[in-house]
PDB file of C-alpha atoms in Angstrom:
ATOM      1  CA  MET A   1       6.414  -5.485 -13.977  1.00 55.00           C
ATOM      2  CA  ALA A   2       8.558  -3.307 -11.669  1.00 61.00           C
ATOM      3  CA  THR A   3       9.568  -1.122 -14.612  1.00 64.00           C
ATOM      4  CA  THR A   4       5.914  -0.725 -15.627  1.00 71.00           C
ATOM      5  CA  LEU A   5       4.898   0.188 -12.066  1.00 70.00           C
ATOM      6  CA  LYS A   6       7.771   2.669 -11.746  1.00 70.00           C
ATOM      7  CA  SER A   7       6.866   4.225 -15.102  1.00 71.00           C
ATOM      8  CA  THR A   8       3.181   4.415 -14.137  1.00 68.00           C
ATOM      9  CA  LEU A   9       3.962   6.069 -10.799  1.00 67.00           C
ATOM     10  CA  THR A  10       6.369   8.528 -12.458  1.00 68.00           C
ATOM     11  CA  ASN A  11       3.703   9.502 -14.999  1.00 66.00           C
ATOM     12  CA  LEU A  12       1.058   9.808 -12.279  1.00 59.00           C
ATOM     13  CA  LYS A  13       3.314  12.019 -10.181  1.00 60.00           C
ATOM     14  CA  SER A  14       4.201  14.312 -13.072  1.00 60.00           C
ATOM     15  CA  ASN A  15       0.570  14.590 -14.216  1.00 57.00           C
ATOM     16  CA  LEU A  16      -0.883  15.370 -10.807  1.00 53.00           C
ATOM     17  CA  LYS A  17       2.111  17.366  -9.509  1.00 46.00           C
ATOM     18  CA  SER A  18       1.509  18.418  -5.925  1.00 43.00           C
ATOM     19  CA  LEU A  19      -2.082  17.177  -5.787  1.00 50.00           C
ATOM     20  CA  ILE A  20      -1.055  13.624  -5.060  1.00 48.00           C
ATOM     21  CA  LYS A  21       2.154  13.025  -3.173  1.00 46.00           C
ATOM     22  CA  ILE A  22       3.911   9.725  -3.724  1.00 46.00           C
ATOM     23  CA  ARG A  23       6.570   9.672  -1.085  1.00 44.00           C
ATOM     24  CA  PRO A  24       9.914   8.010  -1.737  1.00 43.00           C
ATOM     25  CA  LYS A  25      10.578   4.821   0.196  1.00 44.00           C
ATOM     26  CA  SER A  26      13.243   6.573   2.255  1.00 41.00           C
ATOM     27  CA  VAL A  27      10.600   8.879   3.795  1.00 45.00           C
ATOM     28  CA  ASN A  28       8.345   5.906   4.579  1.00 54.00           C
ATOM     29  CA  VAL A  29       5.632   7.824   6.485  1.00 73.00           C
ATOM     30  CA  ILE A  30       2.574   7.766   4.186  1.00 82.00           C
ATOM     31  CA  GLY A  31       2.573   5.690   1.024  1.00 88.00           C
ATOM     32  CA  ILE A  32       0.165   7.796  -1.058  1.00 89.00           C
ATOM     33  CA  ASP A  33      -1.202  11.145   0.155  1.00 86.00           C
ATOM     34  CA  ILE A  34      -4.090  12.660  -1.831  1.00 84.00           C
ATOM     35  CA  GLY A  35      -4.517  16.222  -0.583  1.00 79.00           C
ATOM     36  CA  ALA A  36      -6.652  19.327  -0.925  1.00 72.00           C
ATOM     37  CA  GLY A  37      -7.471  20.625  -4.387  1.00 73.00           C
ATOM     38  CA  THR A  38      -7.411  17.257  -6.150  1.00 75.00           C
ATOM     39  CA  SER A  39      -9.780  16.977  -9.103  1.00 77.00           C
ATOM     40  CA  GLY A  40     -10.439  14.625 -11.991  1.00 81.00           C
ATOM     41  CA  THR A  41      -9.951  10.863 -11.659  1.00 86.00           C
ATOM     42  CA  ILE A  42      -7.296   9.080  -9.605  1.00 87.00           C
ATOM     43  CA  THR A  43      -6.707   5.360 -10.098  1.00 90.00           C
ATOM     44  CA  ILE A  44      -4.429   3.370  -7.815  1.00 92.00           C
ATOM     45  CA  GLU A  45      -4.181  -0.186  -9.099  1.00 92.00           C
ATOM     46  CA  LYS A  46      -1.952  -3.258  -9.038  1.00 91.00           C
ATOM     47  CA  SER A  47       0.385  -1.737  -6.446  1.00 91.00           C
ATOM     48  CA  LEU A  48       2.122  -2.809  -3.258  1.00 92.00           C
ATOM     49  CA  ILE A  49       1.529  -0.177  -0.583  1.00 93.00           C
ATOM     50  CA  VAL A  50       3.423  -1.625   2.355  1.00 93.00           C
ATOM     51  CA  ASN A  51       5.650  -0.879   5.339  1.00 91.00           C
ATOM     52  CA  ASN A  52       4.868   2.827   5.754  1.00 91.00           C
ATOM     53  CA  SER A  53       5.228   4.002   9.363  1.00 91.00           C
ATOM     54  CA  ASN A  54       1.831   5.783   9.340  1.00 93.00           C
ATOM     55  CA  ASN A  55      -0.880   5.209   6.668  1.00 95.00           C
ATOM     56  CA  GLY A  56      -0.768   3.327   3.400  1.00 94.00           C
ATOM     57  CA  ILE A  57      -3.153   5.716   1.592  1.00 93.00           C
ATOM     58  CA  THR A  58      -4.434   9.004   3.037  1.00 90.00           C
ATOM     59  CA  VAL A  59      -7.240  10.911   1.307  1.00 87.00           C
ATOM     60  CA  SER A  60      -7.865  14.325   2.908  1.00 82.00           C
ATOM     61  CA  ASN A  61      -9.694  16.378   0.353  1.00 71.00           C
ATOM     62  CA  PHE A  62     -12.844  18.463   0.359  1.00 65.00           C
ATOM     63  CA  GLY A  63     -13.101  18.831  -3.417  1.00 70.00           C
ATOM     64  CA  SER A  64     -14.848  16.574  -5.894  1.00 76.00           C
ATOM     65  CA  PHE A  65     -12.891  13.849  -7.662  1.00 82.00           C
ATOM     66  CA  ALA A  66     -13.212  10.178  -8.566  1.00 85.00           C
ATOM     67  CA  LEU A  67     -10.984   7.707  -6.733  1.00 87.00           C
ATOM     68  CA  TYR A  68     -10.603   4.052  -7.739  1.00 92.00           C
ATOM     69  CA  VAL A  69      -8.395   1.828  -5.570  1.00 94.00           C
ATOM     70  CA  THR A  70      -8.383  -1.640  -7.162  1.00 94.00           C
ATOM     71  CA  ASN A  71      -6.322  -4.824  -7.080  1.00 94.00           C
ATOM     72  CA  ASN A  72      -3.699  -3.639  -4.567  1.00 94.00           C
ATOM     73  CA  THR A  73      -1.996  -5.075  -1.528  1.00 94.00           C
ATOM     74  CA  ILE A  74      -2.153  -2.550   1.322  1.00 95.00           C
ATOM     75  CA  ALA A  75      -0.366  -4.181   4.240  1.00 95.00           C
ATOM     76  CA  SER A  76       1.894  -3.769   7.255  1.00 94.00           C
ATOM     77  CA  ASN A  77       1.499  -0.003   7.509  1.00 94.00           C
ATOM     78  CA  GLY A  78       1.904   1.409  11.018  1.00 92.00           C
ATOM     79  CA  ASN A  79      -1.526   2.966  11.456  1.00 95.00           C
ATOM     80  CA  ILE A  80      -4.284   2.687   8.798  1.00 95.00           C
ATOM     81  CA  GLY A  81      -4.314   0.943   5.425  1.00 95.00           C
ATOM     82  CA  LEU A  82      -6.608   3.522   3.778  1.00 94.00           C
ATOM     83  CA  THR A  83      -8.060   6.556   5.518  1.00 91.00           C
ATOM     84  CA  GLU A  84     -10.506   8.946   3.837  1.00 87.00           C
ATOM     85  CA  SER A  85     -11.728  12.184   5.415  1.00 82.00           C
ATOM     86  CA  GLY A  86     -13.678  14.434   3.112  1.00 71.00           C
ATOM     87  CA  GLY A  87     -14.056  14.551  -0.592  1.00 64.00           C
ATOM     88  CA  GLY A  88     -16.965  14.224  -2.934  1.00 72.00           C
ATOM     89  CA  GLY A  89     -17.343  12.221  -6.082  1.00 78.00           C
ATOM     90  CA  THR A  90     -17.182   8.497  -6.659  1.00 83.00           C
ATOM     91  CA  HIS A  91     -14.789   6.624  -4.361  1.00 86.00           C
ATOM     92  CA  VAL A  92     -14.431   2.862  -4.895  1.00 91.00           C
ATOM     93  CA  LEU A  93     -12.261   0.399  -2.961  1.00 93.00           C
ATOM     94  CA  ARG A  94     -12.428  -2.940  -4.808  1.00 96.00           C
ATOM     95  CA  ASN A  95     -10.528  -6.253  -4.881  1.00 97.00           C
ATOM     96  CA  ASN A  96      -7.737  -5.310  -2.469  1.00 97.00           C
ATOM     97  CA  ILE A  97      -5.873  -7.187   0.226  1.00 97.00           C
ATOM     98  CA  ILE A  98      -5.823  -4.956   3.324  1.00 97.00           C
ATOM     99  CA  ALA A  99      -4.013  -6.550   6.265  1.00 96.00           C
ATOM    100  CA  ASN A 100      -1.697  -6.153   9.252  1.00 96.00           C
ATOM    101  CA  GLN A 101      -2.311  -2.515  10.209  1.00 95.00           C
ATOM    102  CA  GLN A 102      -3.949  -1.030  13.311  1.00 96.00           C
ATOM    103  CA  THR A 103      -7.097  -0.358  11.197  1.00 96.00           C
ATOM    104  CA  GLY A 104      -7.677  -1.637   7.668  1.00 95.00           C
ATOM    105  CA  VAL A 105     -10.016   1.063   6.302  1.00 95.00           C
ATOM    106  CA  ASP A 106     -11.199   4.247   8.048  1.00 92.00           C
ATOM    107  CA  VAL A 107     -13.843   6.348   6.232  1.00 87.00           C
ATOM    108  CA  HIS A 108     -15.234   9.751   7.336  1.00 80.00           C
ATOM    109  CA  CYS A 109     -17.537  12.256   5.566  1.00 66.00           C
ATOM    110  CA  SER A 110     -17.752  10.571   2.160  1.00 52.00           C
ATOM    111  CA  THR A 111     -20.462  12.063  -0.045  1.00 61.00           C
ATOM    112  CA  PRO A 112     -21.622  10.229  -2.082  1.00 61.00           C
ATOM    113  CA  PRO A 113     -20.774   7.069  -0.135  1.00 68.00           C
ATOM    114  CA  PHE A 114     -17.417   5.372  -0.313  1.00 79.00           C
ATOM    115  CA  THR A 115     -18.086   2.021  -2.009  1.00 87.00           C
ATOM    116  CA  ILE A 116     -16.224  -0.992  -0.629  1.00 90.00           C
ATOM    117  CA  LEU A 117     -16.541  -4.218  -2.656  1.00 93.00           C
ATOM    118  CA  TYR A 118     -14.830  -7.635  -2.685  1.00 96.00           C
ATOM    119  CA  ASN A 119     -11.841  -6.783  -0.475  1.00 96.00           C
ATOM    120  CA  ASN A 120      -9.953  -9.156   1.796  1.00 96.00           C
ATOM    121  CA  VAL A 121      -9.628  -7.163   5.051  1.00 96.00           C
ATOM    122  CA  TRP A 122      -8.009  -9.193   7.820  1.00 94.00           C
ATOM    123  CA  ASN A 123      -5.580  -9.328  10.739  1.00 95.00           C
ATOM    124  CA  ASN A 124      -5.790  -5.627  11.560  1.00 94.00           C
ATOM    125  CA  ALA A 125      -5.112  -5.044  15.279  1.00 93.00           C
ATOM    126  CA  ARG A 126      -8.057  -2.751  16.156  1.00 92.00           C
ATOM    127  CA  ASN A 127     -10.581  -2.638  13.321  1.00 91.00           C
ATOM    128  CA  GLY A 128     -11.162  -4.050   9.873  1.00 92.00           C
ATOM    129  CA  VAL A 129     -13.393  -1.220   8.594  1.00 89.00           C
ATOM    130  CA  THR A 130     -14.601   1.861  10.494  1.00 86.00           C
ATOM    131  CA  GLU A 131     -16.922   4.540   9.182  1.00 78.00           C
ATOM    132  CA  ASN A 132     -18.455   7.808  10.288  1.00 71.00           C
ATOM    133  CA  TYR A 133     -21.194   8.266   7.675  1.00 58.00           C
ATOM    134  CA  VAL A 134     -22.663   6.068   4.945  1.00 47.00           C
ATOM    135  CA  LEU A 135     -20.624   3.012   3.982  1.00 43.00           C
ATOM    136  CA  TYR A 136     -21.520   0.450   1.316  1.00 42.00           C
TER     137      TYR A 136
END
């Protein structure tokens, strides 16, 4: 399974180049950083996103793209498990374990709404889920 995950992440990184930054474990600040200019469809699935000193997943994009975050463990990150600020298109957070951060999920400015379904969000120090606009 580790070889498959490594191969998948390597392919994802080479396909998306600088649009999605998967930081090496030695950097350990943000696990996955989806930045400005991203387009198309991004799928993050069946991954361990843990022990980053800041956020597990950061989405800061004002373009339009589809984001599917499914069947992951996002845990023990220093600040937020998943933070989203900006971006259009379909964004779905489904069937994840999100635990042991300051905040589990933090959503701002999602249009259309960021869809959150069937997640186990628990034991986050400040908040489980926070939102600024529409949240489902």
